[in-house]
Amino acid sequence: SKRSGMHPDFGPEHPEMKRLDSLTEALNQQMREQQAATIERIDDLISQKVQEMHSLRKRVDQLESRAAEMEKAASQIDPSTGTPYSEQPGASTPTPGASSVNEGGRDPGAAKRGSLGSTPLSEADLRSQIDSLSAELEVLQKLPDAADRGRFLVSRHQELTTDAFRGEVGSWSTIPKNSRTNESWLHFESLVKSLIRPFEDRLQFARMELEALQKQREDREPIMVPFYGAMNGSVSFRPSQHTTLSDAVLQLGHFENADLRKVKLHRRGATGGQDLLMVDVEKILKTGDRKGDIELRNGDRIEVKEKGLF
């Protein structure tokens, strides 16, 4: 605007005109650099989100594959003996979809699978289930003998056992350890392990489900970070967005009079005090190098001084 006002009185070779031309070019160059840095940062964010999406998709595929394996394994167990159909002479695997019910009128496969395929549980239900399963597995791990673990299963989960298994538990409990034949004992140990494994699988799934629910809940509660000083206001974002300090500065905008070379981030420390982090946001925006950038957390406060102030 100043150059346009001087144009009628001064030629293009006038020192003041040349100075203004040089200043305009410098400003244009700075704008081009900032635009390039912003585009590069956006590309990085897009790449990061794509990687997160692929990671989540891979995890879902793994969970679905594991669930299918558990369903298949449960359908191949004979509820009357607790052993795989393939290990029984002359026996054939039941038709998929057919239900096998033990003498208690329950489907052992369904009992082993827990809540797989049913309505998703709440966080409180999952925590209760995790505590219960962890306590039972801890007891089972401390029991030194397969017969002891078998007695524990019979006493706590008769719906998962059969008359044949309960009879075997009683027989092995009365036989001294040095009188047990290796082949029969290994078979019994394998049978006990097959009954314990669904508890371990269910515990793993419950922990994964709880973690997923917690992340969903956290992502529904936006984080708000206030700015004060030369940049007054606040930015809001969800935890899954992984918003950094430079992202927040661009989001809030109006930083023409702000000194972005020494932006102060006030954060609650691990011991309850306040940590102060100094960040050169101007360098990050100019170069696009995000090594010095900081991901914002709940409770952060940003202080920005005006240019020329110390």
C-alpha positions as CSV (number, residue, x, y, z in Angstrom):
1,S,0.0,0.0,0.0
2,K,2.9,2.4,0.8
3,R,4.6,1.5,-2.4
4,S,1.4,2.2,-4.4
5,G,1.2,5.6,-2.8
6,M,4.8,6.5,-3.7
7,H,4.5,5.2,-7.3
8,P,3.4,8.5,-8.9
9,D,6.3,10.5,-7.4
10,F,9.2,7.9,-7.5
11,G,10.6,5.7,-10.3
12,P,11.3,2.0,-9.9
13,E,15.0,2.7,-9.4
14,H,14.5,5.0,-6.4
15,P,16.2,3.7,-3.2
16,E,13.0,3.8,-1.2
17,M,11.1,1.9,-4.0
18,K,13.9,-0.7,-4.2
19,R,13.8,-1.1,-0.4
20,L,10.0,-1.6,-0.5
21,D,10.4,-4.1,-3.3
22,S,13.0,-6.0,-1.4
23,L,10.8,-6.0,1.7
24,T,7.8,-7.3,-0.3
25,E,9.8,-10.1,-1.8
26,A,11.2,-11.1,1.6
27,L,7.6,-11.2,3.0
28,N,6.4,-13.2,0.0
29,Q,9.3,-15.7,0.5
30,Q,8.5,-16.0,4.2
31,M,4.8,-16.7,3.3
32,R,5.9,-19.4,0.7
33,E,8.1,-21.1,3.4
34,Q,5.3,-21.1,5.9
35,Q,2.8,-22.5,3.4
36,A,5.3,-25.2,2.5
37,A,5.9,-26.1,6.1
38,T,2.1,-26.1,6.9
39,I,1.5,-28.4,3.9
40,E,4.3,-30.7,5.0
41,R,2.9,-30.8,8.6
42,I,-0.6,-31.7,7.3
43,D,0.9,-34.4,5.1
44,D,2.7,-35.8,8.2
45,L,-0.6,-35.8,10.2
46,I,-2.4,-37.6,7.4
47,S,0.3,-40.2,7.2
48,Q,0.2,-40.7,11.0
49,K,-3.6,-41.1,10.9
50,V,-3.4,-43.6,8.0
51,Q,-0.8,-45.7,10.0
52,E,-3.1,-45.6,13.1
53,M,-6.0,-46.8,10.9
54,H,-4.0,-49.7,9.5
55,S,-2.8,-50.6,13.0
56,L,-6.4,-50.7,14.3
57,R,-7.6,-52.7,11.3
58,K,-4.8,-55.2,11.9
59,R,-5.7,-55.5,15.5
60,V,-9.4,-56.1,14.7
61,D,-8.4,-58.8,12.2
62,Q,-6.3,-60.5,14.9
63,L,-9.1,-60.4,17.4
64,E,-11.6,-61.8,14.8
65,S,-9.1,-64.5,13.8
66,R,-8.6,-65.5,17.5
67,A,-12.3,-65.5,18.2
68,A,-12.9,-67.8,15.2
69,E,-10.2,-70.2,16.4
70,M,-11.8,-70.3,19.9
71,E,-15.2,-71.0,18.3
72,K,-13.7,-73.8,16.2
73,A,-11.8,-75.3,19.1
74,A,-14.9,-75.3,21.3
75,S,-17.0,-77.0,18.6
76,Q,-14.5,-79.9,18.5
77,I,-14.6,-80.8,22.2
78,D,-16.8,-83.7,23.3
79,P,-18.7,-82.4,26.3
80,S,-19.1,-85.9,27.7
81,T,-15.4,-86.6,28.0
82,G,-13.8,-83.1,27.7
83,T,-11.5,-84.4,24.9
84,P,-11.3,-83.5,21.2
85,Y,-13.4,-85.7,18.9
86,S,-10.3,-86.4,16.8
87,E,-8.7,-88.3,19.7
88,Q,-11.6,-90.7,20.1
89,P,-11.5,-93.9,18.0
90,G,-14.4,-94.1,15.6
91,A,-15.8,-90.7,16.5
92,S,-16.5,-88.0,14.1
93,T,-16.6,-84.2,14.5
94,P,-20.1,-83.0,15.1
95,T,-21.9,-81.0,12.4
96,P,-21.1,-77.3,12.6
97,G,-24.0,-75.5,14.3
98,A,-25.2,-78.5,16.2
99,S,-25.4,-77.9,20.0
100,S,-23.8,-80.2,22.5
101,V,-25.4,-80.1,26.0
102,N,-24.0,-81.8,29.1
103,E,-26.0,-83.3,31.9
104,G,-26.6,-79.9,33.5
105,G,-28.4,-78.7,30.5
106,R,-25.7,-76.1,29.6
107,D,-23.7,-75.7,26.4
108,P,-20.0,-76.2,27.6
109,G,-18.7,-74.3,24.6
110,A,-20.8,-71.3,25.4
111,A,-19.7,-71.4,29.0
112,K,-16.0,-71.5,27.9
113,R,-16.5,-68.7,25.4
114,G,-17.9,-66.3,28.0
115,S,-19.5,-63.2,26.5
116,L,-18.0,-63.7,23.0
117,G,-20.7,-62.9,20.4
118,S,-23.1,-61.5,23.1
119,T,-23.9,-57.9,24.0
120,P,-20.8,-55.8,24.8
121,L,-20.2,-55.4,28.5
122,S,-19.8,-52.1,30.4
123,E,-16.5,-50.9,31.9
124,A,-17.7,-51.9,35.4
125,D,-18.7,-55.4,34.2
126,L,-15.4,-55.9,32.4
127,R,-13.4,-54.8,35.5
128,S,-15.4,-57.2,37.7
129,Q,-14.8,-60.0,35.2
130,I,-11.1,-59.2,35.0
131,D,-10.7,-59.2,38.8
132,S,-12.6,-62.5,39.1
133,L,-10.7,-64.2,36.3
134,S,-7.4,-62.9,37.5
135,A,-8.1,-64.2,41.1
136,E,-9.1,-67.6,39.8
137,L,-6.1,-67.9,37.5
138,E,-3.8,-66.8,40.3
139,V,-5.1,-69.6,42.5
140,L,-4.8,-72.2,39.8
141,Q,-1.2,-71.1,39.1
142,K,-0.3,-71.6,42.7
143,L,-1.7,-75.1,42.9
144,P,1.3,-77.5,42.3
145,D,-0.6,-80.5,41.0
146,A,-3.0,-81.1,38.1
147,A,-5.3,-83.1,40.4
148,D,-5.5,-80.1,42.7
149,R,-6.3,-77.8,39.8
150,G,-8.9,-80.3,38.7
151,R,-10.6,-80.3,42.1
152,F,-10.6,-76.5,42.1
153,L,-12.4,-76.5,38.7
154,V,-14.9,-79.0,39.9
155,S,-15.7,-77.0,43.0
156,R,-16.0,-73.7,41.3
157,H,-17.2,-74.6,37.7
158,Q,-19.2,-77.8,37.7
159,E,-21.0,-76.5,34.6
160,L,-17.8,-76.8,32.6
161,T,-17.0,-80.4,33.8
162,T,-18.6,-83.8,33.3
163,D,-19.2,-86.8,35.4
164,A,-16.3,-88.6,33.7
165,F,-13.9,-85.7,34.4
166,R,-15.1,-85.5,38.0
167,G,-14.5,-89.2,38.4
168,E,-11.0,-88.9,37.0
169,V,-10.2,-86.0,39.4
170,G,-11.3,-88.2,42.3
171,S,-9.3,-91.2,41.1
172,W,-6.0,-89.3,40.6
173,S,-6.4,-87.6,43.9
174,T,-6.1,-90.9,45.7
175,I,-3.2,-92.3,43.6
176,P,0.3,-91.4,45.0
177,K,2.4,-89.4,42.6
178,N,5.1,-92.1,42.3
179,S,2.4,-94.6,41.2
180,R,0.9,-92.6,38.4
181,T,1.6,-93.8,34.8
182,N,3.2,-91.2,32.6
183,E,0.9,-91.7,29.6
184,S,-2.4,-91.5,31.6
185,W,-1.2,-88.7,33.8
186,L,-0.1,-86.6,30.7
187,H,-3.5,-87.1,29.2
188,F,-5.1,-85.9,32.4
189,E,-2.8,-82.9,32.7
190,S,-3.7,-82.0,29.1
191,L,-7.4,-82.3,29.8
192,V,-7.0,-79.9,32.8
193,K,-5.1,-77.4,30.7
194,S,-7.8,-77.5,28.1
195,L,-10.3,-76.5,30.7
196,I,-8.1,-73.6,32.1
197,R,-7.2,-72.2,28.7
198,P,-10.6,-70.6,28.0
199,F,-10.2,-68.6,31.3
200,E,-6.9,-67.2,30.1
201,D,-8.3,-66.4,26.6
202,R,-11.4,-64.7,28.2
203,L,-9.1,-62.6,30.5
204,Q,-7.1,-61.4,27.5
205,F,-10.2,-60.5,25.6
206,A,-11.7,-58.7,28.6
207,R,-8.6,-56.6,29.0
208,M,-8.6,-55.7,25.3
209,E,-12.3,-54.8,25.5
210,L,-11.8,-52.6,28.6
211,E,-8.9,-50.8,26.9
212,A,-10.9,-50.1,23.8
213,L,-13.9,-48.8,25.9
214,Q,-11.6,-46.6,27.9
215,K,-10.1,-45.1,24.8
216,Q,-13.6,-44.5,23.3
217,R,-14.7,-42.8,26.6
218,E,-11.5,-40.6,26.7
219,D,-12.0,-39.6,23.1
220,R,-15.6,-38.5,23.8
221,E,-14.3,-36.0,26.4
222,P,-12.5,-33.1,24.6
223,I,-9.4,-31.5,26.0
224,M,-9.4,-27.7,26.3
225,V,-6.0,-25.8,26.5
226,P,-6.1,-22.0,27.3
227,F,-3.8,-19.4,25.8
228,Y,-3.0,-16.1,27.5
229,G,-0.8,-13.1,26.8
230,A,-0.4,-12.0,23.2
231,M,-2.7,-14.9,22.1
232,N,-5.8,-15.0,24.2
233,G,-8.3,-17.8,23.9
234,S,-8.4,-21.6,24.0
235,V,-8.3,-24.6,21.7
236,S,-10.3,-27.7,22.0
237,F,-9.4,-31.2,20.6
238,R,-9.9,-34.9,21.3
239,P,-7.1,-37.1,22.7
240,S,-7.1,-39.2,19.5
241,Q,-6.1,-36.1,17.4
242,H,-2.7,-35.9,19.1
243,T,-2.7,-32.1,18.8
244,T,0.7,-30.5,19.3
245,L,1.6,-26.9,20.4
246,S,2.2,-25.7,16.9
247,D,-1.1,-27.2,15.8
248,A,-2.9,-25.3,18.6
249,V,-1.1,-22.0,17.6
250,L,-2.3,-22.4,14.0
251,Q,-5.8,-23.4,15.2
252,L,-6.1,-20.3,17.4
253,G,-4.6,-18.0,14.9
254,H,-4.2,-14.2,15.3
255,F,-0.5,-14.4,16.2
256,E,0.8,-11.5,14.2
257,N,2.0,-9.6,17.3
258,A,3.0,-12.8,19.2
259,D,6.6,-13.8,19.9
260,L,6.5,-17.4,18.8
261,R,10.2,-17.9,19.4
262,K,9.7,-18.4,23.2
263,V,6.3,-19.9,23.8
264,K,5.9,-21.1,27.4
265,L,4.0,-24.3,28.1
266,H,3.0,-24.7,31.7
267,R,2.3,-28.3,32.7
268,R,1.5,-30.1,35.9
269,G,4.5,-32.1,37.1
270,A,4.6,-35.7,38.2
271,T,5.1,-34.5,41.9
272,G,2.2,-32.1,41.7
273,G,4.2,-28.9,40.9
274,Q,4.4,-27.0,37.7
275,D,6.9,-27.7,34.8
276,L,7.8,-25.0,32.4
277,L,8.7,-25.9,28.8
278,M,10.0,-23.4,26.3
279,V,9.3,-24.0,22.6
280,D,10.4,-22.2,19.5
281,V,7.1,-22.5,17.6
282,E,8.3,-20.0,14.9
283,K,11.1,-22.3,13.9
284,I,8.8,-25.3,13.8
285,L,6.4,-23.4,11.5
286,K,9.1,-22.1,9.2
287,T,11.1,-25.3,8.9
288,G,8.4,-27.9,9.3
289,D,10.8,-29.8,11.7
290,R,8.6,-31.2,14.4
291,K,11.3,-32.6,16.7
292,G,10.9,-29.8,19.2
293,D,7.1,-29.8,19.1
294,I,5.2,-31.1,22.1
295,E,1.9,-33.0,22.1
296,L,-0.6,-31.2,24.4
297,R,-2.2,-32.8,27.5
298,N,-5.2,-32.0,29.7
299,G,-4.3,-29.3,32.2
300,D,-1.7,-27.6,29.9
301,R,-1.6,-23.7,29.8
302,I,0.1,-21.7,27.1
303,E,1.8,-18.3,27.7
304,V,2.8,-16.2,24.7
305,K,4.6,-12.9,25.0
306,E,4.1,-9.9,22.6
307,K,6.9,-9.1,20.2
308,G,9.5,-6.8,21.6
309,L,8.7,-7.7,25.3
310,F,11.2,-9.5,27.5
